Coordinates of C-alpha atoms in Angstrom, one line a residue:
X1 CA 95.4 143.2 117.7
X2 CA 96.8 140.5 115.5
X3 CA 94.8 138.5 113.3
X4 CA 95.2 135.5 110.9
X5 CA 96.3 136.6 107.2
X6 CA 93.8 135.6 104.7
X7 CA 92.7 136.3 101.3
X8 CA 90.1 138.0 99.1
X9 CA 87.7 135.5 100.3
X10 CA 88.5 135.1 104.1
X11 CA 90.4 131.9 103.9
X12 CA 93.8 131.3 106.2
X13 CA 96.4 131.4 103.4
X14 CA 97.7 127.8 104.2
X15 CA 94.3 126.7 103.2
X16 CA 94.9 128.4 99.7
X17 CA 98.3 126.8 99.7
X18 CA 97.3 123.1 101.5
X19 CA 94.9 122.8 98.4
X20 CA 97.3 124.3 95.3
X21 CA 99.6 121.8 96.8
X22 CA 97.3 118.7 96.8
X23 CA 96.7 119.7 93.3
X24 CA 99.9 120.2 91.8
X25 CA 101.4 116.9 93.5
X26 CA 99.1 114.8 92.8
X27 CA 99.4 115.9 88.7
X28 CA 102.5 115.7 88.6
X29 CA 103.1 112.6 91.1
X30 CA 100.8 110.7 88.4
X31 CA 102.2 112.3 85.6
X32 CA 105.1 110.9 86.6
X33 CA 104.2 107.6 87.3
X34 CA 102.4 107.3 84.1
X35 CA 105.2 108.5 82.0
X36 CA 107.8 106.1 83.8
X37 CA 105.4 102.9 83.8
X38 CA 104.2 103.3 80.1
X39 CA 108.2 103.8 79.5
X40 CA 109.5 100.5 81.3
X41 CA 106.4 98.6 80.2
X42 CA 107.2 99.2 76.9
X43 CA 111.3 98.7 77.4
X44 CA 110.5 95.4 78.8
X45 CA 108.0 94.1 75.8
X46 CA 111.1 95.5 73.1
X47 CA 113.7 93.9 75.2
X48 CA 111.4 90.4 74.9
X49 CA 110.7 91.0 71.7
X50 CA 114.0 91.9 70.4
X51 CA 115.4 88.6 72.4
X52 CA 113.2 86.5 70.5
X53 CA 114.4 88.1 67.3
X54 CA 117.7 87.8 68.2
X55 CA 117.4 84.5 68.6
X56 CA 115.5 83.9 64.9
X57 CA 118.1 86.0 63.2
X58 CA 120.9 83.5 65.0
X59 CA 119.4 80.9 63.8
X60 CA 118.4 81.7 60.1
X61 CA 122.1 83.0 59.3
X62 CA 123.4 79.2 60.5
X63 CA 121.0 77.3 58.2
X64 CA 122.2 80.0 55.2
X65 CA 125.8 79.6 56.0
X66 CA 125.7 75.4 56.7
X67 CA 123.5 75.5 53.2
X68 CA 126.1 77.9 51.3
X69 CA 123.1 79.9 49.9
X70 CA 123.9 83.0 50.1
X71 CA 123.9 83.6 46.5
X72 CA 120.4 83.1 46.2
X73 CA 119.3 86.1 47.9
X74 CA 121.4 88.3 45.5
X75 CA 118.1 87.6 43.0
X76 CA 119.6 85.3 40.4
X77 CA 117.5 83.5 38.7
X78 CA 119.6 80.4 38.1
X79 CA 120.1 80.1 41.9
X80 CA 116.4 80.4 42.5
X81 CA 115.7 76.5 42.3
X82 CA 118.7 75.7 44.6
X83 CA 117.5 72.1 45.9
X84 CA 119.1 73.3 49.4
X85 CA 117.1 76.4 49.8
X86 CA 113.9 74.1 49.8
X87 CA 115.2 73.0 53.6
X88 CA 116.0 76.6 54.4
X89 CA 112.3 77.7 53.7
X90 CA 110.8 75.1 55.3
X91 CA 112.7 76.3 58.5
X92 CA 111.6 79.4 58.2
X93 CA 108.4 78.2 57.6
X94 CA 108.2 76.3 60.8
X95 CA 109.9 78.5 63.2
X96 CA 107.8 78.9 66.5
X97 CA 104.5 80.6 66.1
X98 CA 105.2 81.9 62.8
X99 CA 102.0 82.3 61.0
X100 CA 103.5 84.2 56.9
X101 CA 107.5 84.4 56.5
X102 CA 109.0 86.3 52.9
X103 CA 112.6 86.2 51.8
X104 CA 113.7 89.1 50.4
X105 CA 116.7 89.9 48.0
X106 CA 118.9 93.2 48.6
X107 CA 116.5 94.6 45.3
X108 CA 113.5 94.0 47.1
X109 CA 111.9 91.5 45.6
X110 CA 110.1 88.8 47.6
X111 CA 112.0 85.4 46.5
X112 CA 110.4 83.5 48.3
X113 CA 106.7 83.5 50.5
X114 CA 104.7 81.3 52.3
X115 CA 101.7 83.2 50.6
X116 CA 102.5 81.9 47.0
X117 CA 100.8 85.1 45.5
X118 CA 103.6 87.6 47.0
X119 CA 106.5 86.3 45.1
X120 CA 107.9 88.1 43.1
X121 CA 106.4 91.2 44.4
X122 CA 108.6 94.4 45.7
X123 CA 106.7 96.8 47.9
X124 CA 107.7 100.8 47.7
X125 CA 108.6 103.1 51.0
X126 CA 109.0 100.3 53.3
X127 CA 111.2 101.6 56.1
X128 CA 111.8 98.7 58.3
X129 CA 113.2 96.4 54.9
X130 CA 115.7 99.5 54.6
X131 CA 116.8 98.9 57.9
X132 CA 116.7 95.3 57.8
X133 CA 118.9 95.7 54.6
X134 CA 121.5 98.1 56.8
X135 CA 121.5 95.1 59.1
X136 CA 119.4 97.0 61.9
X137 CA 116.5 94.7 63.9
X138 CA 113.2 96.0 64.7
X139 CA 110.8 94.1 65.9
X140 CA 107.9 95.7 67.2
X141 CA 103.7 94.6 68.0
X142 CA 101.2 95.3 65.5
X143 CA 97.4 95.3 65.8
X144 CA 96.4 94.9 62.6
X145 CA 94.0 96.6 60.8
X146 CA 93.4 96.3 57.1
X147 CA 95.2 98.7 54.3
X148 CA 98.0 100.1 57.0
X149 CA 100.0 97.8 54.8
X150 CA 100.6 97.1 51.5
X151 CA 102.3 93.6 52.7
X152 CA 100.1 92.9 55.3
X153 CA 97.9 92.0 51.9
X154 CA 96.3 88.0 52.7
X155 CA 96.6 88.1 56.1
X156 CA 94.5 85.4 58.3
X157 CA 91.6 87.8 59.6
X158 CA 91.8 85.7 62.7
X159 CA 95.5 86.6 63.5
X160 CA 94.7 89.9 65.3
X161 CA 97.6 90.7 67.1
X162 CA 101.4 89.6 66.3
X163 CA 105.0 90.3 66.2
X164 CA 106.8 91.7 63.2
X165 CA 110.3 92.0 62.2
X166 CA 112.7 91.8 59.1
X167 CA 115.9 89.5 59.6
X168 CA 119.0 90.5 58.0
X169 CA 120.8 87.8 56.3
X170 CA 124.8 88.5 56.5
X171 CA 127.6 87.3 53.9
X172 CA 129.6 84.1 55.2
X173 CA 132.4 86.7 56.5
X174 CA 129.4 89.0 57.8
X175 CA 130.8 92.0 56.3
X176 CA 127.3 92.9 54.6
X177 CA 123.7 92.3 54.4
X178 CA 122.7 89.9 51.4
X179 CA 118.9 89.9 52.3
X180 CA 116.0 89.5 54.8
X181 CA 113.5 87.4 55.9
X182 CA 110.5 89.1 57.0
X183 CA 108.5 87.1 59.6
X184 CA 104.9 87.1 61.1
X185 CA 104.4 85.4 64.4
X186 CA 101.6 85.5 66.8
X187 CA 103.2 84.0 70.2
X188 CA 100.0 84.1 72.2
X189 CA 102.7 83.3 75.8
X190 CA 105.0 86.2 74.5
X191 CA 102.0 88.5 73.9
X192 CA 100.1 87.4 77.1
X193 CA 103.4 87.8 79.4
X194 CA 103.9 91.5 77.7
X195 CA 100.3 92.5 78.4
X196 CA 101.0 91.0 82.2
X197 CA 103.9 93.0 82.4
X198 CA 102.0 96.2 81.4
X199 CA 99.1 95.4 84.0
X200 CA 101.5 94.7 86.2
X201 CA 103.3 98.2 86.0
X202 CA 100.4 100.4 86.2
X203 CA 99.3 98.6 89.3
X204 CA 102.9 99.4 90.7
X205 CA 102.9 102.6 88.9
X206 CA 99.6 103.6 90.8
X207 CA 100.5 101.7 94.0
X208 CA 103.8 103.5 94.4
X209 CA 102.3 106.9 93.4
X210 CA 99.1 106.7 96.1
X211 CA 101.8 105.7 99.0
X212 CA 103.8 108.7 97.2
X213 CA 100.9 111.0 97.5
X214 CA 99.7 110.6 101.0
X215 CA 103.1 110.5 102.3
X216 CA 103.9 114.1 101.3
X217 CA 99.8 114.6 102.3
X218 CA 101.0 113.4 105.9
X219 CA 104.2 116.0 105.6
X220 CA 102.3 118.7 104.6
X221 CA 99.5 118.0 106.9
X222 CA 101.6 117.8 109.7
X223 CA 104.0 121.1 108.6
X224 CA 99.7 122.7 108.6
X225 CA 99.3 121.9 111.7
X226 CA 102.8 123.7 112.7
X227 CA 101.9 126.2 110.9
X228 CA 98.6 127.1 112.5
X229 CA 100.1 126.1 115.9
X230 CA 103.0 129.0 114.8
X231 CA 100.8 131.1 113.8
X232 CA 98.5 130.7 117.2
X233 CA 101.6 131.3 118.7
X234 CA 102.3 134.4 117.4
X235 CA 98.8 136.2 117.8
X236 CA 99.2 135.3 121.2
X237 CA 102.7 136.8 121.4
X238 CA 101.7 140.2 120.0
X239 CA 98.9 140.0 122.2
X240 CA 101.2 139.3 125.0
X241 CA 103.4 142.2 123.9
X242 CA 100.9 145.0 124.5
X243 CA 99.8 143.4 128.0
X244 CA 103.7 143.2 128.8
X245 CA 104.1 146.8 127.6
X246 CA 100.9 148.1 129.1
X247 CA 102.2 145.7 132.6
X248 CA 105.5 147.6 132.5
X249 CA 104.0 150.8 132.3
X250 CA 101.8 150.0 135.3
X251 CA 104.3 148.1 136.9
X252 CA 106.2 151.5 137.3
X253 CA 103.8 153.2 137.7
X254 CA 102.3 151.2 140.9
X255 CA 105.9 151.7 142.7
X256 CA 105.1 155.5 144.2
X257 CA 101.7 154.6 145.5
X258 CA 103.2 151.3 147.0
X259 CA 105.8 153.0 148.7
X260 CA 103.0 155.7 150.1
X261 CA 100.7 152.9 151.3
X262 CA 103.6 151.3 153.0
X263 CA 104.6 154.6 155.2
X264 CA 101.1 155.4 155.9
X265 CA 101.4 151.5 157.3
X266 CA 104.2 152.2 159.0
X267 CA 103.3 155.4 161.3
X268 CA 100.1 153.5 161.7
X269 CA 102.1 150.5 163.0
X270 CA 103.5 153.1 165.6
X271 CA 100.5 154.2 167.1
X272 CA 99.0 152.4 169.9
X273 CA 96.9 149.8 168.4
X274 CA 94.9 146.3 169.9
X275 CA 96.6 143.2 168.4
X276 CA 94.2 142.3 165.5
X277 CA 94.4 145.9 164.0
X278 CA 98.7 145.7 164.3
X279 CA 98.3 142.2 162.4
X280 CA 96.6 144.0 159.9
X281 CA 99.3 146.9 159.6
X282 CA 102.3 144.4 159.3
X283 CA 100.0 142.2 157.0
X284 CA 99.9 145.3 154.5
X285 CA 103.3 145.9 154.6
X286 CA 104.4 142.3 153.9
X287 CA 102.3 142.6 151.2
X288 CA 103.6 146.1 150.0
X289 CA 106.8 144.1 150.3
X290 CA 106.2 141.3 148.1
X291 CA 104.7 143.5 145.6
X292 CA 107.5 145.5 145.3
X293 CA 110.1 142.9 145.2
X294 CA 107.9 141.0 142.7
X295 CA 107.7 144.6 140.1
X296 CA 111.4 145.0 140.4
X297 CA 112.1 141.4 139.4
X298 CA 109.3 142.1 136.9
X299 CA 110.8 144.7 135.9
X300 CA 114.4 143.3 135.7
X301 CA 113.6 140.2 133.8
X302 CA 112.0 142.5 130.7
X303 CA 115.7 144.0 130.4
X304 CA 117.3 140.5 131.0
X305 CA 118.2 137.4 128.4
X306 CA 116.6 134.5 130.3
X307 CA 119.3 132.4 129.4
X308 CA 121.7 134.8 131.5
X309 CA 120.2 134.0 134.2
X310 CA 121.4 132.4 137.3
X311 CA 119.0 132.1 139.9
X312 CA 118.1 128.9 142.3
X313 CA 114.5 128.9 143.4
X314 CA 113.8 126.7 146.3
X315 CA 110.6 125.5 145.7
X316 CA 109.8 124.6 149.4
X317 CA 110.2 128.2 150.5
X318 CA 108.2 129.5 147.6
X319 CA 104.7 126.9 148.2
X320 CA 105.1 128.0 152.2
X321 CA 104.7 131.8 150.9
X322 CA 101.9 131.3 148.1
X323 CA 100.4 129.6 151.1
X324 CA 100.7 132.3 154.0
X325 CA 99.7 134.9 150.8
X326 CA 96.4 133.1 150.4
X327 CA 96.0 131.8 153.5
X328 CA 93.2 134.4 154.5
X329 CA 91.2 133.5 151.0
X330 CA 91.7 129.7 152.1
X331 CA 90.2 130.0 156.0
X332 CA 87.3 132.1 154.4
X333 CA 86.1 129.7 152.1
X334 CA 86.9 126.4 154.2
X335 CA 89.9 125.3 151.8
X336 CA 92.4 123.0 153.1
X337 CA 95.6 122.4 151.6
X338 CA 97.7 119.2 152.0
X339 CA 101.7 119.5 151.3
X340 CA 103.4 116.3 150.6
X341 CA 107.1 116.9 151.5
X342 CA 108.8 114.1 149.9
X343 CA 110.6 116.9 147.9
X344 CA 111.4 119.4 150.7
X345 CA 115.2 120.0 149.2
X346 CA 114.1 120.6 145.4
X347 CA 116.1 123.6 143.6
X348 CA 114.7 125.2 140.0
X349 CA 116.7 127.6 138.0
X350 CA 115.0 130.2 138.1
X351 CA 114.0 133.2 139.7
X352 CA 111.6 133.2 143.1
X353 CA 109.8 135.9 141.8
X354 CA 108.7 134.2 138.7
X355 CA 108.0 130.8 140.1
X356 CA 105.8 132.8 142.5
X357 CA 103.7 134.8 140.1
X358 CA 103.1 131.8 138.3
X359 CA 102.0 129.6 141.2
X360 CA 100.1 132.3 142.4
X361 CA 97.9 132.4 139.4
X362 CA 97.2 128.5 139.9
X363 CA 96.4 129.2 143.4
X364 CA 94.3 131.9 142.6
X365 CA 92.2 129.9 139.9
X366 CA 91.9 127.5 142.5
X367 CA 90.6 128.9 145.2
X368 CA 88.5 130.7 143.3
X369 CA 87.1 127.5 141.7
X370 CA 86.2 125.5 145.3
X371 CA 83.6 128.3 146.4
X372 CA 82.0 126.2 149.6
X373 CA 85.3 124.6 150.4
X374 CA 87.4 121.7 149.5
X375 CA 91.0 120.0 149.1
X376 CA 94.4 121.9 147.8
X377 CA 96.6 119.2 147.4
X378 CA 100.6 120.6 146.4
X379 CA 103.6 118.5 145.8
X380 CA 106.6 118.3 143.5
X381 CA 109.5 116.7 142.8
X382 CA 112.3 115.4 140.2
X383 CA 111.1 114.6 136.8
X384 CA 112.1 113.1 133.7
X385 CA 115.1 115.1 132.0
X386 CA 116.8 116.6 134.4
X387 CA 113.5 118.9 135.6
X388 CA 111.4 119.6 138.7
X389 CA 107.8 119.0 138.8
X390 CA 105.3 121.0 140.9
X391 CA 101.6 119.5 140.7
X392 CA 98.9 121.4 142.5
X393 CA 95.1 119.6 142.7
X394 CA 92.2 120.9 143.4
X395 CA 88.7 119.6 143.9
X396 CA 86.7 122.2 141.7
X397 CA 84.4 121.2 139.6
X398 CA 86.7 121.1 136.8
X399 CA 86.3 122.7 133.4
X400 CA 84.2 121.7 130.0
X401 CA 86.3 120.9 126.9
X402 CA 85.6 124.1 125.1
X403 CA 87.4 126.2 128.2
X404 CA 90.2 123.8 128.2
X405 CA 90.5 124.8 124.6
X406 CA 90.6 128.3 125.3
X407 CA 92.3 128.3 128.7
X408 CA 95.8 129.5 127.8
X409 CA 94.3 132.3 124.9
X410 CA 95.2 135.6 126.3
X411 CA 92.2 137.8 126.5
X412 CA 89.5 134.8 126.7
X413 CA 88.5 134.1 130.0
X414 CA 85.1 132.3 131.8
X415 CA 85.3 134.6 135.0
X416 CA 82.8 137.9 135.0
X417 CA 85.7 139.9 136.5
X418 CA 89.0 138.1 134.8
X419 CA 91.4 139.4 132.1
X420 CA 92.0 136.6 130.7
X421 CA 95.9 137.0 130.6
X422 CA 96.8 134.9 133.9
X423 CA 97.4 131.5 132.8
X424 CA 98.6 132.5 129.5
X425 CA 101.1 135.0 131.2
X426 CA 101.9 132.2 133.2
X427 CA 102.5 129.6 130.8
X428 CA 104.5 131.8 128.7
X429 CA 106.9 132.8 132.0
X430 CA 107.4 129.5 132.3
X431 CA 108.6 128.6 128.9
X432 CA 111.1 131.6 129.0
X433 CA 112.5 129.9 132.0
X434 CA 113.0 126.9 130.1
X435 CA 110.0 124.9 131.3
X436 CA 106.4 124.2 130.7
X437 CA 102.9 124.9 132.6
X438 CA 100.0 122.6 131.3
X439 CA 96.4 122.0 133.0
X440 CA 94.0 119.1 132.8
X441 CA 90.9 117.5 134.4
X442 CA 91.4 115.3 137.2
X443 CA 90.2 111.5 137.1
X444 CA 87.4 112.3 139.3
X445 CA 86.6 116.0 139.5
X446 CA 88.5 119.0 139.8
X447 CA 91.7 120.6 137.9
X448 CA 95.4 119.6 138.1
X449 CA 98.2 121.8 137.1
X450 CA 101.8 120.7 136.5
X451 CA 104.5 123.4 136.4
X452 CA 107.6 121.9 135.1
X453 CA 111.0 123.9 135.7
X454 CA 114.3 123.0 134.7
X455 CA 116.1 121.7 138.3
X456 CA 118.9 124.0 140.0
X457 CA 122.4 122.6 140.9

């Protein structure tokens, strides 16, 4: 008998992959997101930055190129007390937010500061001056601490946090770089917006990666719950197999004694007998009748593609017989049935044969279920889909959730005597005619079953 594949420790390997899954994705999903916020958070505070520094350098290079002074950043010392330049430093001076500004010549040396003690001062290994010098723009946000460097030397202990960057000064033809401005601003709007901006993106960063997450949860949830249903599935198909295999056998098997049992019938149908014991004779060899059409249909269909097949069922003809089959089981026990004929002309595609072994089951459960009597109510008719629908009602007592749960598991059954392979037999005939067999609780008491069929021409 099949069972469910597990592990070393007894768990359904889905489990085993369900949680690897829920693991992996969700490292990686916020990996992700991490990586790609702290990216565009920090593109979007350079892109700020280097607009405002755009901006300065536009605006420094005019004032040097109105004033002509572009000879003083080359460091000479007769140019240093051009009257002009006075105006160019106090712009730089009072450009917005800036808190320290030093002009630099192409040698290095500070010309001119707003700290007095720095001119005239060259600091070694400083990268971004280099750059500045190449005519390259770097700005970038610095939290200052004390010592990290040399120029940061008589800074305000209240500035904290501010923008840095070196301004290239160009020639008149801007051909090369004459010198640099280096300027220290604290924009308290610029820096509040860019810490905004980087709240804002891990918010969306772990927004976007929670609804991320559960939606592949949901997807792997649901493709779980195939999964088990699948795997249901198949232990009930192998289980099916060996009842289908062991059925066949005895299906064959039955034919000879079938065959003797119906010519015993016969010479005792041709001996003089009172009219209740010739009843009985013909009654056994109906019976013998219908069981042996029923195995070689049986038999045929386990050789045969279902989706060869041809057959129109009427549906009419087939509820009379279940009826007159059972009909001795329903006088005994007081059980009357109520037809509704509304669909008298209804045609399935299927086989008689199979349609009756399956509504036989029901019937059989039924009766079986209303032991001091009651109502079998049986109709049918077209459905959504192109499909016929056969509903048959008892008024049982009806069954607890745990054996609706169970009811279509072959080999689990509530009945001392029962196989537990009716009802799953059936429902499984029916889906290899194309349709479906489900069974609930009624609104008041008993059980109704609905056999769905796909509807004949």
């Amino acid at each position: 008998m099949a069972s469910k594949p597990t592990d070393a420790r007894g768990s359904p390997h889905y489990v085993r992959v369900l949680s690897l899954f829920i693991v992996t994705s969700f490292l990686a999903i916020f990996a992700t997101t991490f990586l790609l916020s702290s990216y565009l958070a920090s593109y979007v505070a350079r892109q700020m930055m280097m607009r405002d520094a755009v901006v300065s350098m536009q605006f420094l290079n005019s004032i040097v190129r109105v004033e002509e002074a572009n000879s003083y950043f080359y460091g000479e010392t007769q140019n240093r007390e051009v009257p002009a330049m006075e105006e160019f430093f106090v712009h730089v001076s009072r450009l917005p937010d800036v808190f320290r500004a030093n002009v630099y010549a192409m040698s290095g040396e500070i010309l001119w500061s707003s700290d007095r003690e720095l001119i005239g001062r060259t600091f070694d290994e400083n990268d971004e001056l280099a750059a500045a010098m190449r005519g390259e723009l770097h700005p970038e946000v610095n939290v200052m601490e004390r010592g990290e460097k040399d120029e940061h030397v008589g800074l305000s202990a209240a500035v904290t946090e501010f923008i840095e960057f070196y301004i290239p000064i160009w020639s008149e033809d801007r051909s090369f770089v004459v010198g640099a401005v280096e300027v220290y601003k604290a924009p308290t709007s610029l820096l509040v917006t860019i810490r905004n901006i980087e709240r804002l993106g891990w918010i969306a960063a772990l927004l976007s990666g929670a609804v991320l997450f559960a939606a592949l949860l949901g997807v792997v949830m649901y493709s779980v719950r195939i999964l088990r249903r699948q795997e249901q599935r198949l232990v009930e198909t192998e289980r099916l197999a060996v009842v289908g295999e062991m059925a066949s056998a005895v299906a064959h098997g039955l034919r000879n004694p079938l065959a003797a049992i119906r010519s015993c019938a016969e010479l005792a149908g041709e001996d003089e007998l009172p009219d209740p014991a010739r009843r009985s004779v013909h009654d056994i060899i109906d019976q013998v009748d219908r069981l042996e059409v029923w195995i070689r249909s049986f038999l045929t269909q386990m050789r045969k593609d279902p989706a060869s097949a041809r057959d129109v069922a009427h549906i009419d003809i087939i509820v009379q017989r279940c009826i007159q089959n059972f009909r001795p089981q329903l006088e005994k026990r007081g059980i009357r049935v109520e037809v509704d004929g509304s669909g008298q002309n209804a045609l399935a595609a299927a086989g008689s044969a199979e349609i009756e072994q399956v509504l036989s089951t029901v019937f059989s459960n039924a009766v079986e279920a209303m032991k001091t009597g009651g109502f079998l109510r049986i109709s049918w008719g077209r459905a959504p889909g192109g499909r016929i629908a056969i509903q048959i009602a008892d008024t049982g007592p009806g069954m607890s959730e745990e054996q609706l749960t169970r009811l279509f598991t072959p080999m689990q059954t509530t009945k001392s005597a029962g196989l537990g392979v009716g009802l799953a037999l059936g429902r499984r005939i029916a889906e290899r005619l194309g349709g479906s067999l489900d069974l609930r609780n009624g609104a008041e008491r008993g059980v109704e079953v609905t056999l769905t069929l796909p509807a004949g021409a």
